CSV table of N, CA and C in Angstrom, one decimal:
chain,number,residue,atom,x,y,z
A,1,UNK,N,0.8,-1.2,0.0
A,1,UNK,CA,0.0,0.0,0.0
A,1,UNK,C,0.9,1.2,0.0
A,2,UNK,N,0.6,2.1,-1.0
A,2,UNK,CA,1.5,3.3,-1.1
A,2,UNK,C,1.2,4.3,0.0
A,3,UNK,N,2.2,5.1,0.4
A,3,UNK,CA,2.0,6.1,1.5
A,3,UNK,C,1.5,7.4,0.8
A,4,UNK,N,0.4,7.9,1.3
A,4,UNK,CA,-0.2,9.1,0.7
A,4,UNK,C,0.8,10.3,0.8
A,5,UNK,N,0.7,11.2,-0.2
A,5,UNK,CA,1.6,12.4,-0.2
A,5,UNK,C,1.1,13.3,0.9
A,6,UNK,N,2.0,14.1,1.5
A,6,UNK,CA,1.6,15.1,2.5
A,6,UNK,C,0.7,16.2,1.9
A,7,UNK,N,-0.2,16.6,2.7
A,7,UNK,CA,-1.1,17.7,2.2
A,7,UNK,C,-0.5,19.0,2.3
A,8,UNK,N,-0.5,19.8,1.2
A,8,UNK,CA,0.2,21.1,1.2
A,8,UNK,C,-0.9,22.2,1.2
A,9,UNK,N,-2.1,21.9,1.0
A,9,UNK,CA,-3.1,22.9,0.9
A,9,UNK,C,-3.2,23.9,2.1
A,10,UNK,N,-3.1,23.4,3.3
A,10,UNK,CA,-3.1,24.4,4.4
A,10,UNK,C,-2.0,25.3,4.4
A,11,UNK,N,-0.8,24.9,4.0
A,11,UNK,CA,0.4,25.8,3.9
A,11,UNK,C,0.2,26.8,2.7
A,12,UNK,N,-0.4,26.3,1.6
A,12,UNK,CA,-0.6,27.3,0.5
A,12,UNK,C,-1.6,28.3,0.9
A,13,UNK,N,-2.7,27.9,1.5
A,13,UNK,CA,-3.7,28.8,2.0
A,13,UNK,C,-3.2,29.8,2.9
A,14,UNK,N,-2.3,29.4,3.8
A,14,UNK,CA,-1.7,30.4,4.8
A,14,UNK,C,-0.8,31.4,4.1
A,15,UNK,N,-0.1,31.0,3.1
A,15,UNK,CA,0.8,31.9,2.4
A,15,UNK,C,-0.1,32.9,1.6
A,16,UNK,N,-1.1,32.4,0.9
A,16,UNK,CA,-2.0,33.2,0.1
A,16,UNK,C,-2.7,34.3,1.0
A,17,UNK,N,-3.2,33.8,2.2
A,17,UNK,CA,-3.8,34.7,3.1
A,17,UNK,C,-2.8,35.8,3.6
A,18,UNK,N,-1.6,35.4,3.9
A,18,UNK,CA,-0.6,36.4,4.4
A,18,UNK,C,-0.3,37.4,3.3
A,19,UNK,N,-0.2,37.0,2.0
A,19,UNK,CA,0.0,37.9,1.0
A,19,UNK,C,-1.1,38.9,0.8
A,20,UNK,N,-2.4,38.4,0.8
A,20,UNK,CA,-3.5,39.2,0.7
A,20,UNK,C,-3.6,40.2,1.8
A,21,UNK,N,-3.3,39.8,3.1
A,21,UNK,CA,-3.3,40.7,4.2
A,21,UNK,C,-2.3,41.8,4.0
A,22,UNK,N,-1.1,41.5,3.5
A,22,UNK,CA,-0.1,42.5,3.3
A,22,UNK,C,-0.4,43.5,2.3
A,23,UNK,N,-1.1,43.1,1.2
A,23,UNK,CA,-1.5,44.0,0.2
A,23,UNK,C,-2.6,44.9,0.7
A,24,UNK,N,-3.5,44.4,1.5
A,24,UNK,CA,-4.6,45.2,2.1
A,24,UNK,C,-4.0,46.3,3.1
A,25,UNK,N,-3.1,45.8,3.9
A,25,UNK,CA,-2.5,46.7,4.9
A,25,UNK,C,-1.7,47.8,4.2
A,26,UNK,N,-0.9,47.4,3.2
A,26,UNK,CA,-0.1,48.4,2.5
A,26,UNK,C,-1.0,49.4,1.7
A,27,UNK,N,-2.0,48.9,1.1
A,27,UNK,CA,-2.9,49.9,0.4
A,27,UNK,C,-3.6,50.8,1.4
A,28,UNK,N,-4.1,50.3,2.5
A,28,UNK,CA,-4.7,51.2,3.5
A,28,UNK,C,-3.7,52.2,4.0
A,29,UNK,N,-2.5,51.8,4.2
A,29,UNK,CA,-1.5,52.8,4.7
A,29,UNK,C,-1.2,53.8,3.7
A,30,UNK,N,-1.1,53.5,2.4
A,30,UNK,CA,-0.9,54.4,1.4
A,30,UNK,C,-2.0,55.4,1.3
A,31,UNK,N,-3.3,54.9,1.3
A,31,UNK,CA,-4.4,55.8,1.2
A,31,UNK,C,-4.5,56.7,2.4
A,32,UNK,N,-4.2,56.3,3.6
A,32,UNK,CA,-4.2,57.1,4.8
A,32,UNK,C,-3.2,58.2,4.7
A,33,UNK,N,-2.0,57.9,4.2
A,33,UNK,CA,-0.9,58.8,4.1
A,33,UNK,C,-1.2,59.9,3.1
A,34,UNK,N,-1.7,59.5,1.9
A,34,UNK,CA,-2.1,60.4,0.9
A,34,UNK,C,-3.2,61.3,1.3
A,35,UNK,N,-4.2,60.8,2.1
A,35,UNK,CA,-5.3,61.7,2.5
A,35,UNK,C,-4.8,62.7,3.5
A,36,UNK,N,-3.8,62.4,4.2
A,36,UNK,CA,-3.2,63.4,5.2
A,36,UNK,C,-2.4,64.5,4.5
A,37,UNK,N,-1.9,64.2,3.3
A,37,UNK,CA,-1.0,65.2,2.5
A,37,UNK,C,-1.8,65.8,1.4
A,38,UNK,N,-3.0,66.3,1.6
A,38,UNK,CA,-3.8,66.9,0.6
A,38,UNK,C,-3.1,68.1,-0.1
A,39,UNK,N,-3.1,68.1,-1.4
A,39,UNK,CA,-2.4,69.2,-2.1
A,39,UNK,C,-3.3,70.4,-2.3
A,40,UNK,N,-2.8,71.4,-3.1
A,40,UNK,CA,-3.5,72.6,-3.3
A,40,UNK,C,-4.9,72.4,-4.0
A,41,UNK,N,-5.0,71.3,-4.8
A,41,UNK,CA,-6.3,71.1,-5.4
A,41,UNK,C,-7.4,70.7,-4.4
A,42,UNK,N,-7.0,70.2,-3.3
A,42,UNK,CA,-7.9,69.7,-2.3
A,42,UNK,C,-8.1,70.7,-1.1
A,43,UNK,N,-7.0,71.4,-0.8
A,43,UNK,CA,-7.1,72.3,0.4
A,43,UNK,C,-6.8,73.7,0.0
A,44,UNK,N,-7.7,74.6,0.0
A,44,UNK,CA,-7.4,76.0,-0.3
A,44,UNK,C,-6.5,76.6,0.7
A,45,UNK,N,-5.7,77.6,0.3
A,45,UNK,CA,-4.8,78.3,1.2
A,45,UNK,C,-5.7,79.1,2.1
A,46,UNK,N,-5.1,79.5,3.3
A,46,UNK,CA,-5.8,80.4,4.2
A,46,UNK,C,-5.9,81.8,3.7
A,47,UNK,N,-4.9,82.2,2.8
A,47,UNK,CA,-4.9,83.5,2.3
A,47,UNK,C,-6.1,83.9,1.4
A,48,UNK,N,-6.4,83.0,0.5
A,48,UNK,CA,-7.5,83.3,-0.4
A,48,UNK,C,-7.9,82.0,-1.1
A,49,UNK,N,-9.2,81.8,-1.1
A,49,UNK,CA,-9.8,80.7,-1.8
A,49,UNK,C,-11.2,81.0,-2.2
A,50,UNK,N,-11.4,81.1,-3.5
A,50,UNK,CA,-12.7,81.4,-4.0
A,50,UNK,C,-13.5,80.1,-4.2
A,51,UNK,N,-14.8,80.3,-4.4
A,51,UNK,CA,-15.6,79.1,-4.7
A,51,UNK,C,-15.3,78.7,-6.1
A,52,UNK,N,-15.7,77.5,-6.4
A,52,UNK,CA,-15.5,77.0,-7.8
A,52,UNK,C,-16.5,77.7,-8.7
A,53,UNK,N,-16.1,78.0,-10.0
A,53,UNK,CA,-16.9,78.6,-11.0
A,53,UNK,C,-17.1,77.6,-12.1
A,54,UNK,N,-18.3,77.4,-12.6
A,54,UNK,CA,-18.5,76.4,-13.6
A,54,UNK,C,-18.1,77.0,-15.0
A,55,UNK,N,-17.5,76.2,-15.8
A,55,UNK,CA,-17.2,76.6,-17.2
A,55,UNK,C,-17.8,75.6,-18.2
A,56,UNK,N,-18.3,76.1,-19.3
A,56,UNK,CA,-19.0,75.3,-20.2
A,56,UNK,C,-18.5,75.5,-21.6
A,57,UNK,N,-18.9,74.6,-22.6
A,57,UNK,CA,-18.5,74.9,-24.0
A,57,UNK,C,-18.9,76.3,-24.4
A,58,UNK,N,-18.1,77.0,-25.2
A,58,UNK,CA,-18.5,78.3,-25.7
A,58,UNK,C,-19.7,78.1,-26.7
A,59,UNK,N,-20.3,79.2,-26.9
A,59,UNK,CA,-21.5,79.3,-27.8
A,59,UNK,C,-21.1,78.7,-29.2
A,60,UNK,N,-21.9,77.8,-29.7
A,60,UNK,CA,-21.6,77.2,-31.0
A,60,UNK,C,-20.8,75.9,-30.9
A,61,UNK,N,-20.4,75.5,-29.7
A,61,UNK,CA,-19.6,74.3,-29.6
A,61,UNK,C,-20.5,73.2,-28.9
A,62,UNK,N,-20.8,72.1,-29.6
A,62,UNK,CA,-21.8,71.1,-29.1
A,62,UNK,C,-21.0,69.9,-28.5
A,63,UNK,N,-20.6,70.1,-27.2
A,63,UNK,CA,-19.8,69.0,-26.6
A,63,UNK,C,-20.4,68.8,-25.2
A,64,UNK,N,-20.3,67.5,-24.6
A,64,UNK,CA,-20.8,67.3,-23.3
A,64,UNK,C,-19.9,67.7,-22.2
A,65,UNK,N,-18.8,68.4,-22.5
A,65,UNK,CA,-17.8,68.8,-21.5
A,65,UNK,C,-18.3,69.8,-20.6
A,66,UNK,N,-17.9,69.7,-19.3
A,66,UNK,CA,-18.2,70.7,-18.3
A,66,UNK,C,-17.0,70.8,-17.4
A,67,UNK,N,-16.7,71.9,-16.8
A,67,UNK,CA,-15.6,72.0,-15.9
A,67,UNK,C,-15.9,73.0,-14.8
A,68,UNK,N,-14.9,73.0,-13.9
A,68,UNK,CA,-15.0,74.0,-12.8
A,68,UNK,C,-13.6,74.5,-12.5
A,69,UNK,N,-13.5,75.8,-12.2
A,69,UNK,CA,-12.2,76.4,-11.9
A,69,UNK,C,-12.3,77.1,-10.6
A,70,UNK,N,-11.1,77.3,-10.0
A,70,UNK,CA,-11.0,78.1,-8.7
A,70,UNK,C,-9.7,78.8,-8.7
A,71,UNK,N,-9.6,80.0,-8.4
A,71,UNK,CA,-8.4,80.8,-8.2
A,71,UNK,C,-7.9,80.6,-6.8
A,72,UNK,N,-6.7,80.2,-6.6
A,72,UNK,CA,-6.2,79.9,-5.2
A,72,UNK,C,-5.0,80.7,-5.0
A,73,UNK,N,-4.7,81.1,-3.8
A,73,UNK,CA,-3.5,81.9,-3.5
A,73,UNK,C,-3.8,83.3,-3.3
A,74,UNK,N,-2.7,84.2,-3.3
A,74,UNK,CA,-2.9,85.6,-3.1
A,74,UNK,C,-1.9,86.3,-4.0
A,75,UNK,N,-2.1,87.6,-4.2
A,75,UNK,CA,-1.3,88.4,-5.0
A,75,UNK,C,0.2,88.4,-4.6
A,76,UNK,N,0.4,88.5,-3.3
A,76,UNK,CA,1.7,88.5,-2.7
A,76,UNK,C,2.5,87.2,-2.9
A,77,UNK,N,1.8,86.1,-2.8
A,77,UNK,CA,2.4,84.8,-2.9
A,77,UNK,C,2.3,84.1,-4.2
A,78,UNK,N,1.4,84.7,-5.1
A,78,UNK,CA,1.2,84.1,-6.4
A,78,UNK,C,-0.2,83.3,-6.4
A,79,UNK,N,-0.8,83.4,-7.5
A,79,UNK,CA,-2.1,82.7,-7.7
A,79,UNK,C,-1.8,81.3,-8.4
A,80,UNK,N,-2.7,80.4,-8.2
A,80,UNK,CA,-2.8,79.2,-9.0
A,80,UNK,C,-4.2,78.9,-9.4
A,81,UNK,N,-4.4,78.4,-10.6
A,81,UNK,CA,-5.7,78.0,-11.1
A,81,UNK,C,-5.9,76.5,-10.9
A,82,UNK,N,-6.9,76.2,-10.1
A,82,UNK,CA,-7.3,74.8,-9.9
A,82,UNK,C,-8.4,74.5,-10.9
A,83,UNK,N,-8.2,73.5,-11.7
A,83,UNK,CA,-9.2,73.3,-12.8
A,83,UNK,C,-9.5,71.8,-12.9
A,84,UNK,N,-10.7,71.5,-13.2
A,84,UNK,CA,-11.2,70.1,-13.5
A,84,UNK,C,-12.2,70.1,-14.6
A,85,UNK,N,-12.0,69.3,-15.6
A,85,UNK,CA,-12.9,69.3,-16.7
A,85,UNK,C,-13.3,67.8,-16.9
A,86,UNK,N,-14.6,67.5,-17.1
A,86,UNK,CA,-15.0,66.2,-17.4
A,86,UNK,C,-15.8,66.2,-18.7
A,87,UNK,N,-15.9,65.0,-19.3
A,87,UNK,CA,-16.6,64.9,-20.6
A,87,UNK,C,-15.7,65.4,-21.8
A,88,UNK,N,-14.4,65.4,-21.6
A,88,UNK,CA,-13.5,65.8,-22.7
A,88,UNK,C,-13.6,64.8,-23.9
A,89,UNK,N,-13.6,65.3,-25.1
A,89,UNK,CA,-13.6,64.4,-26.2
A,89,UNK,C,-12.3,63.6,-26.4
A,90,UNK,N,-12.4,62.5,-27.1
A,90,UNK,CA,-11.1,61.8,-27.4
A,90,UNK,C,-10.3,62.6,-28.3
A,91,UNK,N,-9.0,62.6,-28.1
A,91,UNK,CA,-8.1,63.4,-28.9
A,91,UNK,C,-6.8,62.6,-29.1
A,92,UNK,N,-6.1,62.9,-30.2
A,92,UNK,CA,-4.8,62.4,-30.4
A,92,UNK,C,-3.7,63.4,-30.0
A,93,UNK,N,-4.2,64.6,-29.5
A,93,UNK,CA,-3.4,65.7,-29.0
A,93,UNK,C,-3.5,65.8,-27.5
A,94,UNK,N,-3.7,67.0,-27.0
A,94,UNK,CA,-3.7,67.3,-25.6
A,94,UNK,C,-4.6,68.5,-25.4
A,95,UNK,N,-4.9,68.8,-24.1
A,95,UNK,CA,-5.8,69.9,-23.8
A,95,UNK,C,-5.0,71.0,-23.0
A,96,UNK,N,-5.0,72.2,-23.6
A,96,UNK,CA,-4.2,73.3,-23.0
A,96,UNK,C,-5.1,74.3,-22.4
A,97,UNK,N,-4.7,74.9,-21.3
A,97,UNK,CA,-5.4,75.9,-20.5
A,97,UNK,C,-4.9,77.3,-20.8
A,98,UNK,N,-5.7,78.2,-21.0
A,98,UNK,CA,-5.3,79.6,-21.4
A,98,UNK,C,-6.0,80.6,-20.5
A,99,UNK,N,-5.3,81.7,-20.3
A,99,UNK,CA,-6.0,82.9,-19.8
A,99,UNK,C,-6.4,83.7,-21.0
A,100,UNK,N,-7.6,84.4,-21.1
A,100,UNK,CA,-8.0,85.0,-22.3
A,100,UNK,C,-8.7,86.3,-21.9
A,101,UNK,N,-8.5,87.4,-22.7
A,101,UNK,CA,-9.2,88.6,-22.5
A,101,UNK,C,-10.7,88.5,-23.0
A,102,UNK,N,-11.5,89.4,-22.6
A,102,UNK,CA,-13.0,89.4,-23.0
A,102,UNK,C,-13.2,89.3,-24.5
A,103,UNK,N,-12.3,89.9,-25.3
A,103,UNK,CA,-12.5,89.9,-26.7
A,103,UNK,C,-11.9,88.7,-27.4
A,104,UNK,N,-11.3,87.8,-26.6
A,104,UNK,CA,-10.6,86.6,-27.1
A,104,UNK,C,-9.5,86.9,-28.1
A,105,UNK,N,-8.9,88.1,-28.0
A,105,UNK,CA,-7.8,88.5,-28.9
A,105,UNK,C,-6.5,88.3,-28.2
A,106,UNK,N,-6.5,88.3,-26.9
A,106,UNK,CA,-5.2,88.2,-26.2
A,106,UNK,C,-5.3,86.9,-25.4
A,107,UNK,N,-4.2,86.0,-25.5
A,107,UNK,CA,-4.2,84.7,-24.8
A,107,UNK,C,-2.9,84.5,-24.2
A,108,UNK,N,-2.9,83.9,-23.0
A,108,UNK,CA,-1.7,83.5,-22.3
A,108,UNK,C,-1.8,82.0,-22.0
A,109,UNK,N,-0.9,81.1,-22.6
A,109,UNK,CA,-1.0,79.7,-22.2
A,109,UNK,C,-0.5,79.5,-20.8
A,110,UNK,N,-1.2,78.7,-20.0
A,110,UNK,CA,-0.7,78.5,-18.6
A,110,UNK,C,-0.4,77.1,-18.2
A,111,UNK,N,-0.8,76.2,-19.1
A,111,UNK,CA,-0.5,74.8,-18.8
A,111,UNK,C,-1.4,73.8,-19.5
A,112,UNK,N,-1.2,72.5,-19.1
A,112,UNK,CA,-1.9,71.4,-19.8
A,112,UNK,C,-2.6,70.6,-18.8
A,113,UNK,N,-3.8,70.1,-19.2
A,113,UNK,CA,-4.6,69.2,-18.3
A,113,UNK,C,-3.9,67.9,-18.2
A,114,UNK,N,-4.0,67.3,-17.0
A,114,UNK,CA,-3.5,65.9,-16.8
A,114,UNK,C,-4.5,64.9,-17.6
A,115,UNK,N,-4.1,63.7,-17.7
A,115,UNK,CA,-4.9,62.7,-18.3
A,115,UNK,C,-6.3,62.6,-17.8
A,116,UNK,N,-6.5,62.9,-16.5
A,116,UNK,CA,-7.8,62.8,-15.9
A,116,UNK,C,-8.6,64.1,-16.0
A,117,UNK,N,-8.1,65.1,-16.8
A,117,UNK,CA,-8.8,66.4,-17.0
A,117,UNK,C,-8.6,67.4,-15.8
A,118,UNK,N,-7.6,67.3,-15.0
A,118,UNK,CA,-7.4,68.2,-13.9
A,118,UNK,C,-6.0,68.8,-13.9
A,119,UNK,N,-5.8,69.9,-13.2
A,119,UNK,CA,-4.5,70.5,-13.1
A,119,UNK,C,-4.6,71.6,-12.0
A,120,UNK,N,-3.4,71.9,-11.4
A,120,UNK,CA,-3.2,73.0,-10.6
A,120,UNK,C,-2.1,73.8,-11.3
A,121,UNK,N,-2.4,74.9,-11.8
A,121,UNK,CA,-1.4,75.7,-12.7
A,121,UNK,C,-1.1,77.0,-12.1
A,122,UNK,N,0.2,77.2,-11.7
A,122,UNK,CA,0.6,78.6,-11.2
A,122,UNK,C,0.4,79.6,-12.3
A,123,UNK,N,-0.1,80.7,-12.0
A,123,UNK,CA,-0.3,81.8,-13.0
A,123,UNK,C,1.0,82.7,-13.0
A,124,UNK,N,1.3,83.2,-14.1
A,124,UNK,CA,2.5,84.1,-14.2
A,124,UNK,C,2.3,85.3,-13.4
A,125,UNK,N,3.4,85.7,-12.6
A,125,UNK,CA,3.3,86.9,-11.8
A,125,UNK,C,3.2,88.1,-12.7
A,126,UNK,N,2.4,89.1,-12.2
A,126,UNK,CA,2.3,90.4,-12.9
A,126,UNK,C,1.2,90.4,-14.0
A,127,UNK,N,0.5,89.2,-14.2
A,127,UNK,CA,-0.6,89.2,-15.1
A,127,UNK,C,-1.8,89.9,-14.5
A,128,UNK,N,-2.4,90.9,-15.3
A,128,UNK,CA,-3.6,91.6,-14.8
A,128,UNK,C,-4.8,90.7,-15.0
A,129,UNK,N,-5.3,90.1,-13.9
A,129,UNK,CA,-6.4,89.2,-13.9
A,129,UNK,C,-7.7,89.9,-14.2
A,130,UNK,N,-7.7,91.2,-14.1
A,130,UNK,CA,-8.9,92.0,-14.6
A,130,UNK,C,-9.0,92.0,-16.1
A,131,UNK,N,-7.8,92.1,-16.7
A,131,UNK,CA,-7.7,92.1,-18.2
A,131,UNK,C,-7.9,90.7,-18.8
A,132,UNK,N,-7.3,89.7,-18.2
A,132,UNK,CA,-7.5,88.3,-18.6
A,132,UNK,C,-8.5,87.6,-17.7
A,133,UNK,N,-9.8,87.9,-18.0
A,133,UNK,CA,-10.9,87.5,-17.1
A,133,UNK,C,-11.5,86.2,-17.5
A,134,UNK,N,-11.0,85.5,-18.5
A,134,UNK,CA,-11.6,84.2,-18.9
A,134,UNK,C,-10.6,83.1,-18.9
A,135,UNK,N,-11.1,81.9,-18.6
A,135,UNK,CA,-10.2,80.7,-18.8
A,135,UNK,C,-10.8,79.9,-19.9
A,136,UNK,N,-9.9,79.4,-20.8
A,136,UNK,CA,-10.3,78.7,-22.0
A,136,UNK,C,-9.5,77.4,-22.0
A,137,UNK,N,-10.1,76.3,-22.3
A,137,UNK,CA,-9.4,75.0,-22.5
A,137,UNK,C,-9.6,74.6,-24.0
A,138,UNK,N,-8.5,74.4,-24.7
A,138,UNK,CA,-8.5,74.1,-26.1
A,138,UNK,C,-8.0,72.7,-26.3
A,139,UNK,N,-8.4,72.1,-27.4
A,139,UNK,CA,-7.8,70.8,-27.9
A,139,UNK,C,-6.7,71.2,-28.8
A,140,UNK,N,-5.5,70.7,-28.6
A,140,UNK,CA,-4.3,71.1,-29.4
A,140,UNK,C,-3.7,69.9,-30.0
A,141,UNK,N,-3.2,70.0,-31.2
A,141,UNK,CA,-2.5,68.9,-31.9
A,141,UNK,C,-1.0,68.9,-31.5
A,142,UNK,N,-0.4,67.8,-31.6
A,142,UNK,CA,1.1,67.8,-31.4
A,142,UNK,C,1.7,68.3,-32.7
A,143,UNK,N,1.8,69.6,-32.9
A,143,UNK,CA,2.3,70.1,-34.2
A,143,UNK,C,3.5,71.1,-33.9
A,144,UNK,N,3.8,71.4,-32.7
A,144,UNK,CA,4.9,72.3,-32.4
A,144,UNK,C,4.5,73.7,-32.4
A,145,UNK,N,3.3,74.1,-32.7
A,145,UNK,CA,2.8,75.4,-32.8
A,145,UNK,C,2.4,75.9,-31.4
A,146,UNK,N,2.9,77.1,-30.9
A,146,UNK,CA,2.4,77.6,-29.6
A,146,UNK,C,1.1,78.3,-29.6
A,147,UNK,N,0.5,78.4,-30.8
A,147,UNK,CA,-0.8,79.1,-31.0
A,147,UNK,C,-2.0,78.3,-30.6
A,148,UNK,N,-3.0,79.0,-30.2
A,148,UNK,CA,-4.3,78.4,-29.9
A,148,UNK,C,-4.9,77.8,-31.2
A,149,UNK,N,-5.3,76.5,-31.1
A,149,UNK,CA,-5.8,75.8,-32.3
A,149,UNK,C,-7.2,76.4,-32.8
A,150,UNK,N,-7.9,77.1,-32.0
A,150,UNK,CA,-9.2,77.6,-32.4
A,150,UNK,C,-10.3,76.6,-32.0
A,151,UNK,N,-9.9,75.5,-31.4
A,151,UNK,CA,-10.9,74.4,-30.9
A,151,UNK,C,-11.1,74.5,-29.4
A,152,UNK,N,-11.9,75.5,-29.0
A,152,UNK,CA,-12.2,75.6,-27.5
A,152,UNK,C,-13.1,74.5,-27.1
A,153,UNK,N,-12.9,73.9,-26.0
A,153,UNK,CA,-13.7,72.9,-25.4
A,153,UNK,C,-14.6,73.4,-24.3
A,154,UNK,N,-14.1,74.2,-23.4
A,154,UNK,CA,-14.9,74.9,-22.4
A,154,UNK,C,-14.2,76.3,-22.2
A,155,UNK,N,-15.1,77.2,-21.7
A,155,UNK,CA,-14.6,78.5,-21.4
A,155,UNK,C,-15.5,79.1,-20.3
A,156,UNK,N,-14.9,80.0,-19.5
A,156,UNK,CA,-15.7,80.6,-18.5
A,156,UNK,C,-15.0,81.7,-17.8
A,157,UNK,N,-15.7,82.5,-17.0
A,157,UNK,CA,-15.1,83.6,-16.3
A,157,UNK,C,-14.2,83.2,-15.1
A,158,UNK,N,-13.1,83.9,-14.9
A,158,UNK,CA,-12.2,83.6,-13.9
A,158,UNK,C,-12.7,84.1,-12.5
A,159,UNK,N,-13.4,85.2,-12.6
A,159,UNK,CA,-13.9,85.9,-11.4
A,159,UNK,C,-12.9,86.1,-10.3
A,160,UNK,N,-11.8,86.7,-10.8
A,160,UNK,CA,-10.7,87.0,-9.9
A,160,UNK,C,-11.0,88.0,-8.8
């Protein structure tokens, strides 16, 4: 009569359970640490924090995109634009954020949205936010041109 092979299932189960517990504990620790270190997009500065302002597609643009912006910071320490846009169309390019005057004749590029449609962008010092009172997000091709493509996705007042 042959001798039965030793059972290894309890040992394998214990190893798998230990690995799963380690992953859960590590993930929970990472989440807890990141929630304690909220950045400027999550925590307004004490100096100045406005309410979010909604931005929508400009007149004549039929897209489901919608966004929200907030000016954060102070004149002395510098402003940052906190922006989040959802419903962005698919693109082979990227989405650039601009400060724009009321007549849409003067533009200042200030940065690019992340892959999730968000960004915290420092504004250039000395820019007259009364003159550049609009925020515009455009779809831009990878063509090396620093100019606005003319394809605005959302636009709205900065309310500085």
